[in-house]
Amino acid sequence: MQCYRYQYRNGKATHVQAEGRRVYDADVVIGGADYHFVETKLLPENYRTYSDRYWDKRLMAPSCLLYYVGLDKKVEEYPIILCSLMPILKYMARKSIQPKMADRSVVYLSVSSLTDETVAPAGCDNLVFLIPVAAGLDADTEELREKYFQKILESFERKTGQK
């Protein structure tokens, strides 16, 4: 659900207005996006901790795009992915200076069900794909995220030989 704004009563967020303009009542509202986005896009100025001037002086750190995938089977063999932290940090630093999504990106795969069988139903696996991305992407759309997800799945299927 994408949130469009919060509604307030007596200085407290009491409602969330979401896609389709539907309004949800709430005892507690938790912003799941980064602090800068919540402050500048979701909160009215009088509820913000920091001014636009404060945020304009900040260099935003790289972030990541996460895809959580549940499989209704076990994957027979996972590709071994070895990566060094320094190339990833250099990649993220470059993306911070020139924010854009790359055609070929670093992707980290976590399969916690390989080491902890309690995190997925019996006979199933769970996957988390992480792509480091730059802060401040102007062209970040649902369509672009779906395109990346499909690329990741195609690559994963090729490397594991399974669909």
PDB file of C-alpha atoms in Angstrom:
ATOM      1  CA  MET A   1       0.000   0.000   0.000  1.00  0.00           C
ATOM      2  CA  GLN A   2       1.385   3.388  -0.938  1.00  0.00           C
ATOM      3  CA  CYS A   3       0.526   6.106   1.539  1.00  0.00           C
ATOM      4  CA  TYR A   4      -0.443   9.523   0.237  1.00  0.00           C
ATOM      5  CA  ARG A   5      -0.700  11.370   3.545  1.00  0.00           C
ATOM      6  CA  TYR A   6      -1.522  11.188   7.201  1.00  0.00           C
ATOM      7  CA  GLN A   7      -4.466  12.884   8.882  1.00  0.00           C
ATOM      8  CA  TYR A   8      -4.075  14.381  12.357  1.00  0.00           C
ATOM      9  CA  ARG A   9      -6.165  15.037  15.424  1.00  0.00           C
ATOM     10  CA  ASN A  10      -4.781  16.831  18.499  1.00  0.00           C
ATOM     11  CA  GLY A  11      -1.198  16.595  17.212  1.00  0.00           C
ATOM     12  CA  LYS A  12      -1.358  12.837  16.609  1.00  0.00           C
ATOM     13  CA  ALA A  13      -1.616  10.892  13.335  1.00  0.00           C
ATOM     14  CA  THR A  14      -4.972   9.120  13.501  1.00  0.00           C
ATOM     15  CA  HIS A  15      -5.637   8.178   9.872  1.00  0.00           C
ATOM     16  CA  VAL A  16      -3.705   7.184   6.771  1.00  0.00           C
ATOM     17  CA  GLN A  17      -4.986   8.111   3.337  1.00  0.00           C
ATOM     18  CA  ALA A  18      -3.802   5.555   0.800  1.00  0.00           C
ATOM     19  CA  GLU A  19      -4.074   4.635  -2.861  1.00  0.00           C
ATOM     20  CA  GLY A  20      -7.557   5.074  -4.217  1.00  0.00           C
ATOM     21  CA  ARG A  21      -8.045   7.755  -1.555  1.00  0.00           C
ATOM     22  CA  ARG A  22      -9.247   5.161   0.955  1.00  0.00           C
ATOM     23  CA  VAL A  23      -8.780   6.308   4.555  1.00  0.00           C
ATOM     24  CA  TYR A  24      -7.671   3.893   7.299  1.00  0.00           C
ATOM     25  CA  ASP A  25      -8.179   4.619  11.006  1.00  0.00           C
ATOM     26  CA  ALA A  26      -5.094   3.983  13.139  1.00  0.00           C
ATOM     27  CA  ASP A  27      -4.144   3.971  16.805  1.00  0.00           C
ATOM     28  CA  VAL A  28      -0.482   4.164  15.781  1.00  0.00           C
ATOM     29  CA  VAL A  29       1.050   5.166  12.430  1.00  0.00           C
ATOM     30  CA  ILE A  30       4.512   3.893  11.533  1.00  0.00           C
ATOM     31  CA  GLY A  31       6.379   5.270   8.523  1.00  0.00           C
ATOM     32  CA  GLY A  32       8.138   2.388   6.761  1.00  0.00           C
ATOM     33  CA  ALA A  33      10.024   4.610   4.322  1.00  0.00           C
ATOM     34  CA  ASP A  34      13.287   6.433   4.966  1.00  0.00           C
ATOM     35  CA  TYR A  35      13.201   9.375   7.344  1.00  0.00           C
ATOM     36  CA  HIS A  36      13.780  12.005   4.638  1.00  0.00           C
ATOM     37  CA  PHE A  37      10.830  10.748   2.555  1.00  0.00           C
ATOM     38  CA  VAL A  38       8.459  10.603   5.517  1.00  0.00           C
ATOM     39  CA  GLU A  39       9.472  14.084   6.676  1.00  0.00           C
ATOM     40  CA  THR A  40       9.345  15.807   3.292  1.00  0.00           C
ATOM     41  CA  LYS A  41       6.610  13.899   1.454  1.00  0.00           C
ATOM     42  CA  LEU A  42       4.158  12.608   4.054  1.00  0.00           C
ATOM     43  CA  LEU A  43       4.228  15.077   6.945  1.00  0.00           C
ATOM     44  CA  PRO A  44       2.827  18.603   6.818  1.00  0.00           C
ATOM     45  CA  GLU A  45       5.447  21.253   7.622  1.00  0.00           C
ATOM     46  CA  ASN A  46       4.138  21.918  11.127  1.00  0.00           C
ATOM     47  CA  TYR A  47       4.761  18.247  12.091  1.00  0.00           C
ATOM     48  CA  ARG A  48       8.265  17.972  10.632  1.00  0.00           C
ATOM     49  CA  THR A  49      11.379  17.766  12.769  1.00  0.00           C
ATOM     50  CA  TYR A  50      13.597  19.405  10.140  1.00  0.00           C
ATOM     51  CA  SER A  51      13.107  22.134   7.538  1.00  0.00           C
ATOM     52  CA  ASP A  52      13.574  21.820   3.776  1.00  0.00           C
ATOM     53  CA  ARG A  53      16.721  23.909   4.210  1.00  0.00           C
ATOM     54  CA  TYR A  54      18.139  21.273   6.581  1.00  0.00           C
ATOM     55  CA  TRP A  55      17.428  18.457   4.100  1.00  0.00           C
ATOM     56  CA  ASP A  56      18.813  20.445   1.141  1.00  0.00           C
ATOM     57  CA  LYS A  57      22.222  20.539   2.876  1.00  0.00           C
ATOM     58  CA  ARG A  58      22.368  16.770   3.355  1.00  0.00           C
ATOM     59  CA  LEU A  59      24.020  14.238   1.061  1.00  0.00           C
ATOM     60  CA  MET A  60      21.741  11.242   1.230  1.00  0.00           C
ATOM     61  CA  ALA A  61      23.317   7.825   1.725  1.00  0.00           C
ATOM     62  CA  PRO A  62      22.715   4.979  -0.688  1.00  0.00           C
ATOM     63  CA  SER A  63      19.793   2.728   0.035  1.00  0.00           C
ATOM     64  CA  CYS A  64      18.576  -0.594  -1.293  1.00  0.00           C
ATOM     65  CA  LEU A  65      15.687  -2.168  -3.090  1.00  0.00           C
ATOM     66  CA  LEU A  66      14.486  -5.414  -1.506  1.00  0.00           C
ATOM     67  CA  TYR A  67      12.406  -8.164  -3.050  1.00  0.00           C
ATOM     68  CA  TYR A  68      10.994 -10.788  -0.668  1.00  0.00           C
ATOM     69  CA  VAL A  69      10.103 -14.003  -2.489  1.00  0.00           C
ATOM     70  CA  GLY A  70       8.439 -17.097  -1.065  1.00  0.00           C
ATOM     71  CA  LEU A  71       8.802 -20.320  -3.048  1.00  0.00           C
ATOM     72  CA  ASP A  72       6.408 -23.241  -2.845  1.00  0.00           C
ATOM     73  CA  LYS A  73       9.348 -25.639  -3.248  1.00  0.00           C
ATOM     74  CA  LYS A  74      12.981 -26.082  -2.335  1.00  0.00           C
ATOM     75  CA  VAL A  75      15.545 -24.977  -4.896  1.00  0.00           C
ATOM     76  CA  GLU A  76      17.861 -27.908  -5.542  1.00  0.00           C
ATOM     77  CA  GLU A  77      21.088 -25.940  -5.880  1.00  0.00           C
ATOM     78  CA  TYR A  78      21.823 -22.283  -5.234  1.00  0.00           C
ATOM     79  CA  PRO A  79      24.596 -20.505  -7.105  1.00  0.00           C
ATOM     80  CA  ILE A  80      27.546 -19.609  -4.910  1.00  0.00           C
ATOM     81  CA  ILE A  81      27.787 -15.853  -4.748  1.00  0.00           C
ATOM     82  CA  LEU A  82      31.031 -14.442  -3.412  1.00  0.00           C
ATOM     83  CA  CYS A  83      31.403 -10.706  -3.173  1.00  0.00           C
ATOM     84  CA  SER A  84      33.805  -8.335  -1.510  1.00  0.00           C
ATOM     85  CA  LEU A  85      32.487  -5.435   0.550  1.00  0.00           C
ATOM     86  CA  MET A  86      34.807  -2.838  -1.020  1.00  0.00           C
ATOM     87  CA  PRO A  87      33.515  -3.144  -4.622  1.00  0.00           C
ATOM     88  CA  ILE A  88      29.947  -2.864  -3.309  1.00  0.00           C
ATOM     89  CA  LEU A  89      30.827   0.255  -1.287  1.00  0.00           C
ATOM     90  CA  LYS A  90      32.581   1.810  -4.309  1.00  0.00           C
ATOM     91  CA  TYR A  91      29.572   0.962  -6.482  1.00  0.00           C
ATOM     92  CA  MET A  92      27.217   2.569  -3.963  1.00  0.00           C
ATOM     93  CA  ALA A  93      29.432   5.667  -3.690  1.00  0.00           C
ATOM     94  CA  ARG A  94      29.388   6.103  -7.498  1.00  0.00           C
ATOM     95  CA  LYS A  95      25.619   5.779  -7.499  1.00  0.00           C
ATOM     96  CA  SER A  96      25.378   8.474  -4.797  1.00  0.00           C
ATOM     97  CA  ILE A  97      27.295  10.922  -6.962  1.00  0.00           C
ATOM     98  CA  GLN A  98      25.397  10.084 -10.156  1.00  0.00           C
ATOM     99  CA  PRO A  99      22.059   8.708  -8.986  1.00  0.00           C
ATOM    100  CA  LYS A 100      20.587   6.296 -11.502  1.00  0.00           C
ATOM    101  CA  MET A 101      19.612   2.665 -11.759  1.00  0.00           C
ATOM    102  CA  ALA A 102      22.230   0.665 -13.619  1.00  0.00           C
ATOM    103  CA  ASP A 103      21.464  -1.852 -16.341  1.00  0.00           C
ATOM    104  CA  ARG A 104      23.706  -4.318 -14.531  1.00  0.00           C
ATOM    105  CA  SER A 105      23.592  -4.049 -10.782  1.00  0.00           C
ATOM    106  CA  VAL A 106      25.102  -5.781  -7.795  1.00  0.00           C
ATOM    107  CA  VAL A 107      22.530  -8.191  -6.345  1.00  0.00           C
ATOM    108  CA  TYR A 108      22.789  -9.888  -2.958  1.00  0.00           C
ATOM    109  CA  LEU A 109      20.757 -13.033  -2.310  1.00  0.00           C
ATOM    110  CA  SER A 110      19.824 -14.263   1.145  1.00  0.00           C
ATOM    111  CA  VAL A 111      18.174 -17.654   1.627  1.00  0.00           C
ATOM    112  CA  SER A 112      17.670 -17.958   5.375  1.00  0.00           C
ATOM    113  CA  SER A 113      15.612 -21.144   4.937  1.00  0.00           C
ATOM    114  CA  LEU A 114      18.867 -22.939   4.041  1.00  0.00           C
ATOM    115  CA  THR A 115      20.149 -22.535   7.583  1.00  0.00           C
ATOM    116  CA  ASP A 116      16.924 -22.099   9.541  1.00  0.00           C
ATOM    117  CA  GLU A 117      14.088 -24.335   8.377  1.00  0.00           C
ATOM    118  CA  THR A 118      11.611 -22.600  10.703  1.00  0.00           C
ATOM    119  CA  VAL A 119      11.466 -19.456   8.508  1.00  0.00           C
ATOM    120  CA  ALA A 120       9.584 -21.160   5.659  1.00  0.00           C
ATOM    121  CA  PRO A 121       6.961 -23.908   5.503  1.00  0.00           C
ATOM    122  CA  ALA A 122       8.269 -27.475   5.108  1.00  0.00           C
ATOM    123  CA  GLY A 123       9.470 -28.114   1.566  1.00  0.00           C
ATOM    124  CA  CYS A 124       9.630 -24.385   0.745  1.00  0.00           C
ATOM    125  CA  ASP A 125      12.307 -21.674   0.541  1.00  0.00           C
ATOM    126  CA  ASN A 126      12.326 -17.960   1.176  1.00  0.00           C
ATOM    127  CA  LEU A 127      14.543 -15.550  -0.750  1.00  0.00           C
ATOM    128  CA  VAL A 128      15.522 -11.937  -0.261  1.00  0.00           C
ATOM    129  CA  PHE A 129      17.128 -10.140  -3.205  1.00  0.00           C
ATOM    130  CA  LEU A 130      18.849  -6.849  -2.329  1.00  0.00           C
ATOM    131  CA  ILE A 131      19.986  -4.281  -4.901  1.00  0.00           C
ATOM    132  CA  PRO A 132      22.017  -1.300  -3.645  1.00  0.00           C
ATOM    133  CA  VAL A 133      20.671   1.939  -5.143  1.00  0.00           C
ATOM    134  CA  ALA A 134      21.512   5.615  -4.964  1.00  0.00           C
ATOM    135  CA  ALA A 135      19.490   8.099  -3.001  1.00  0.00           C
ATOM    136  CA  GLY A 136      17.519  10.687  -4.933  1.00  0.00           C
ATOM    137  CA  LEU A 137      16.498   8.680  -7.973  1.00  0.00           C
ATOM    138  CA  ASP A 138      14.109  10.765 -10.055  1.00  0.00           C
ATOM    139  CA  ALA A 139      13.114   7.934 -12.378  1.00  0.00           C
ATOM    140  CA  ASP A 140      12.134   5.460  -9.637  1.00  0.00           C
ATOM    141  CA  THR A 141       8.790   3.999 -10.711  1.00  0.00           C
ATOM    142  CA  GLU A 142       6.810   0.835 -10.047  1.00  0.00           C
ATOM    143  CA  GLU A 143       7.397  -0.131 -13.691  1.00  0.00           C
ATOM    144  CA  LEU A 144      11.178   0.194 -13.289  1.00  0.00           C
ATOM    145  CA  ARG A 145      11.101  -1.851 -10.070  1.00  0.00           C
ATOM    146  CA  GLU A 146       9.077  -4.558 -11.831  1.00  0.00           C
ATOM    147  CA  LYS A 147      11.587  -4.562 -14.703  1.00  0.00           C
ATOM    148  CA  TYR A 148      14.446  -5.126 -12.239  1.00  0.00           C
ATOM    149  CA  PHE A 149      12.509  -7.839 -10.444  1.00  0.00           C
ATOM    150  CA  GLN A 150      11.936  -9.684 -13.720  1.00  0.00           C
ATOM    151  CA  LYS A 151      15.654  -9.369 -14.610  1.00  0.00           C
ATOM    152  CA  ILE A 152      16.609 -10.796 -11.230  1.00  0.00           C
ATOM    153  CA  LEU A 153      14.190 -13.712 -11.577  1.00  0.00           C
ATOM    154  CA  GLU A 154      15.430 -14.505 -15.100  1.00  0.00           C
ATOM    155  CA  SER A 155      19.039 -14.457 -13.907  1.00  0.00           C
ATOM    156  CA  PHE A 156      18.184 -16.596 -10.881  1.00  0.00           C
ATOM    157  CA  GLU A 157      16.374 -19.153 -13.049  1.00  0.00           C
ATOM    158  CA  ARG A 158      19.312 -19.306 -15.478  1.00  0.00           C
ATOM    159  CA  LYS A 159      21.862 -19.806 -12.684  1.00  0.00           C
ATOM    160  CA  THR A 160      19.850 -22.427 -10.809  1.00  0.00           C
ATOM    161  CA  GLY A 161      18.400 -24.150 -13.849  1.00  0.00           C
ATOM    162  CA  GLN A 162      14.969 -24.057 -12.204  1.00  0.00           C
ATOM    163  CA  LYS A 163      11.774 -22.079 -12.598  1.00  0.00           C
TER     164      LYS A 163
END
